Amino acid sequence: MAEAHQAVAFQFTVTREGIDLRLSHQAFTEIYLSGVRSWKKRIIGLKNSVVTGVYPASPSSWLFVVIAILATMYTRSDPSMGLIAKIQENLPVSQSMSNQCQTLVSALLFSTMLWLLLIFTMRMCLKQLLSYHRWMFEKHGKMSTTTKVWVALVRIFSGRKPLLYSYQGSLPNLPVPAIKDTVKRHLESVRPLMDDTEFERMTQLASEFESKLGNRLQWYLKLKALWATNYVSDWWEEYVYLRGRSPIMVNSNYYGMDFMYVTPTPIQAARAGNSLHAHFLYRRKLNKEELRPLMMRSAVPCCSYQFEQMFATCRIPGRLTDTVQHWQDSDYIAVYHNGRYFRLRMYQAGRLLSPREIETQIQRILDDPSAPSTGEAKLGALTAGDRIPWAEARMKYFSSGVNKRSLDCIEKAAFFVSLDDEEQGVIADDPASLDAYAKSLLHGKCYDRWFDKSFTVIFYKNGKMGVNGEHSWADAPVLSHLWQQTLSTDCFQLGYNAEGHCKGEVDSSLPPPQKLSWEISPECEEQISQSLAVAQALADDVDIHVFAYQEFGKGRIKKCRVSPDAFIQMVLQLAYYRDQRRFCLTYEASMTRLFKEGRTETVRSCSNESSAFVRALENGEPSHVCRHLFQEASEKHQNLYRLAMTGSGIDRHLFCLYVVSKYLGVESPFLKEVLSEPWRLSTSQSPMHVEMFDIVNHPEYVSCGGGFGPVADDGYGVSYSFMGDNILNFHISCKHSCPETDAHKFGDQIRTALQDLLQLLSPIRTECHRAEGGGPDVKKHL
């Protein structure tokens, strides 16, 4: 029980001579330094709150306004037009204050009110400027005069050196689209999926909804938009993420990979040392708000509110709905290894442990010979199974005593770490190694991750690592920013010595990591076994294929004067049609972070234009016809993407109308059918922050991105990313239980479609085709 003794500041025993009191100097020192660190964080938070609260002005601008007002008064002028005198008349002052002193106080009060008014005016002007979105619909490289003026005004009103949350008060609210626009766009999106009879029936349902119930629901939604910061986000988080009762493993959580071709060190503990230190360096910047807010076109800020719950956050299971719990601070991490859970403090004497010290602590865990407690080894399976049994087990078995203390330790940790006893990553002579790596990151053994934590970092035996993220607290781009910053810091800033160990010295007085204790009853063990069986069946059913396509990348696509994202979406439409011989409702995730508390919107990539292009290509139409149809399809897709980003998407609006209808207790056949449409092809582009890496000089330091599980039982999940100008990464998932889907087969279709579209669009190929007098130059694939 050495760990327990270290946790108390004093001990005493009662003897015949009296009470023998023994104080622990080390414990009191730790308490004092912890308090100092906490107060420093509060002071920094208070300072940042002031700086952010007055943005786009600065606190020092108050002094400038005061001096300007006093200087004007010194010249016998009244800049307040009598307001200073009015303030002086109504100023509650003591008899001892002189008239000159009263005038000075009144001038200070007037200056402060004027300063706050100027801040409010600047913020409202910036908010109106940020509501302008025409710039997004202009062709790349062709900026209108209006947009040029707008950019200049945005930069003038944006101030200097913004903190992470500086723009939050200036971001516009997400607008509610018109009913008729949403219904019209929905009908356009389903037209290629329906025959004439089905489409006529859907048109009739839509018309009836628009003319009757839709206006009533829209009124309530507009009322919410006036009252709430964002009319979508809270309902989206609750009903899409937190109220789901099925396992979040595979169905909701996602993963991110390590470098594809490089393993900085083969030593597991050393890799953990650098990486964990880098995570806490990132958290330090986050707490100080030193991270730059994401900017589009270097001028337009995106919402940063999702960063607030990155660390010390956990999803808590409930019978009806889960909740997301966030704690303000946590100076330790929870670590799982070989069936045991440990608490590892990341600070000693008020300072962050060095990478070498963290490596030493991790090695202590790896070398610990102790056996797991009864029922401890597979305890994490509770977070991988159905939510209701986990909620009931948590209430029954983990609400008091040692189990509650240990569970609190995991849930309140900064994040969760899993030390895996397997080797994963890219193996040169084994193409399937990436697939196994992805499956391990997505679900592991179903009990060696804590899927409720905001994120779990996994370290493998051979030095590879990865991350598994919980989805309700934030979207993938937010965690991706942390992950890629960590990879960059690990290799390019911290580094390793010649033996592969972390750099630095070790404090010999570091207390060992604390092993958590559990008292798991046989009934609880039975529930763990049941949850593990559910999770294992789900994990075994997942089919994943990951590959890096190196024939060409974003640079070659841009030379064809095509949006890279639109190009890939057309590739996926072509590949899916060849794989299934039909079109399907396609989901592409886009962000709405141009608005306050914005999260995501859906781009329906399967359109009339894309299906016309695919049919023409498959029917052997001449190349110039196919190219023309491709241009129309890609322009349509780009327009849909822009509409989604600027608040004019389809699905979030319809979703919120459906929620309102449920609150009112009314049924809508149109909304019911729309919300039940399956997404058989769910896609997402993984954001890559290439500015964090030197891809030109170190092209081997590229990540393989990340992926997610299939959304529909009979569909595909596809994540793709552009690594620099020459590599495309694809993560494809589906289910073995569906005989119509095969991740590897679909991957082959994607490879073929990539080559076919490049041949179709290549300028050299076009010139050769014209010289030869036409004719199709892309083969038909059955």
Coordinates of N, CA and C in Angstrom, one line a residue, residues 574 577-578 581 583 610-623 625-626 629 756 760 775-782:
L574 N -18.2 6.9 -59.3 CA -18.0 6.0 -60.4 C -17.7 4.6 -59.8
Y577 N -20.8 2.9 -58.4 CA -21.7 2.4 -59.5 C -21.2 1.1 -60.1
R578 N -19.9 1.1 -60.3 CA -19.3 -0.1 -60.8 C -19.4 -1.3 -59.9
R581 N -23.7 -1.4 -59.3 CA -24.6 -1.2 -60.5 C -25.8 -0.3 -60.1
F583 N -26.9 3.8 -58.1 CA -26.5 5.0 -57.3 C -27.1 4.9 -55.9
S610 N -23.8 14.3 -61.4 CA -22.8 13.2 -61.2 C -23.3 11.9 -61.8
S611 N -24.5 11.6 -61.6 CA -25.1 10.3 -62.2 C -25.1 10.4 -63.7
A612 N -25.4 11.5 -64.3 CA -25.3 11.7 -65.7 C -23.9 11.4 -66.3
F613 N -22.9 12.0 -65.6 CA -21.5 11.8 -66.0 C -21.1 10.3 -65.9
V614 N -21.5 9.6 -64.8 CA -21.1 8.2 -64.6 C -21.8 7.4 -65.7
R615 N -23.0 7.6 -65.9 CA -23.7 6.8 -67.0 C -23.1 7.0 -68.4
A616 N -22.7 8.3 -68.7 CA -22.1 8.6 -70.0 C -20.8 7.9 -70.1
L617 N -20.0 7.9 -69.0 CA -18.7 7.2 -69.1 C -18.8 5.7 -69.2
E618 N -19.8 5.1 -68.5 CA -20.0 3.7 -68.5 C -20.6 3.2 -69.8
N619 N -21.4 4.1 -70.5 CA -22.0 3.8 -71.7 C -21.1 4.0 -72.9
G620 N -19.8 4.4 -72.7 CA -18.9 4.6 -73.8 C -19.1 5.9 -74.6
E621 N -19.6 6.9 -74.0 CA -19.8 8.2 -74.7 C -18.5 8.8 -75.1
P622 N -18.4 9.6 -76.1 CA -17.1 10.2 -76.5 C -16.5 11.0 -75.3
S623 N -15.2 11.1 -75.4 CA -14.5 11.7 -74.3 C -14.9 13.2 -74.0
V625 N -17.7 14.6 -74.5 CA -19.0 14.6 -73.8 C -18.8 14.3 -72.4
C626 N -18.0 13.3 -72.1 CA -17.7 12.9 -70.7 C -17.0 14.0 -69.9
L629 N -19.6 16.7 -69.1 CA -20.5 16.2 -68.0 C -19.7 16.2 -66.7
D756 N -8.9 6.1 -64.5 CA -9.8 6.4 -65.6 C -10.1 7.9 -65.7
L760 N -9.1 10.7 -68.5 CA -10.1 11.5 -69.1 C -9.8 13.0 -69.1
G775 N -13.3 9.9 -80.3 CA -13.5 8.5 -79.9 C -13.2 8.3 -78.4
P776 N -13.8 7.4 -77.8 CA -13.7 7.3 -76.3 C -12.3 6.8 -76.0
D777 N -11.7 7.3 -74.9 CA -10.4 6.9 -74.5 C -10.4 6.3 -73.1
V778 N -11.6 6.0 -72.6 CA -11.7 5.3 -71.3 C -12.5 4.1 -71.5
K779 N -12.0 2.9 -71.1 CA -12.7 1.7 -71.3 C -13.9 1.6 -70.3
K780 N -14.9 0.9 -70.8 CA -16.1 0.6 -70.0 C -15.8 -0.6 -69.1
H781 N -16.1 -0.4 -67.8 CA -15.8 -1.4 -66.8 C -17.1 -2.0 -66.3
L782 N -17.3 -3.3 -66.4 CA -18.5 -3.9 -66.0 C -18.4 -4.5 -64.6

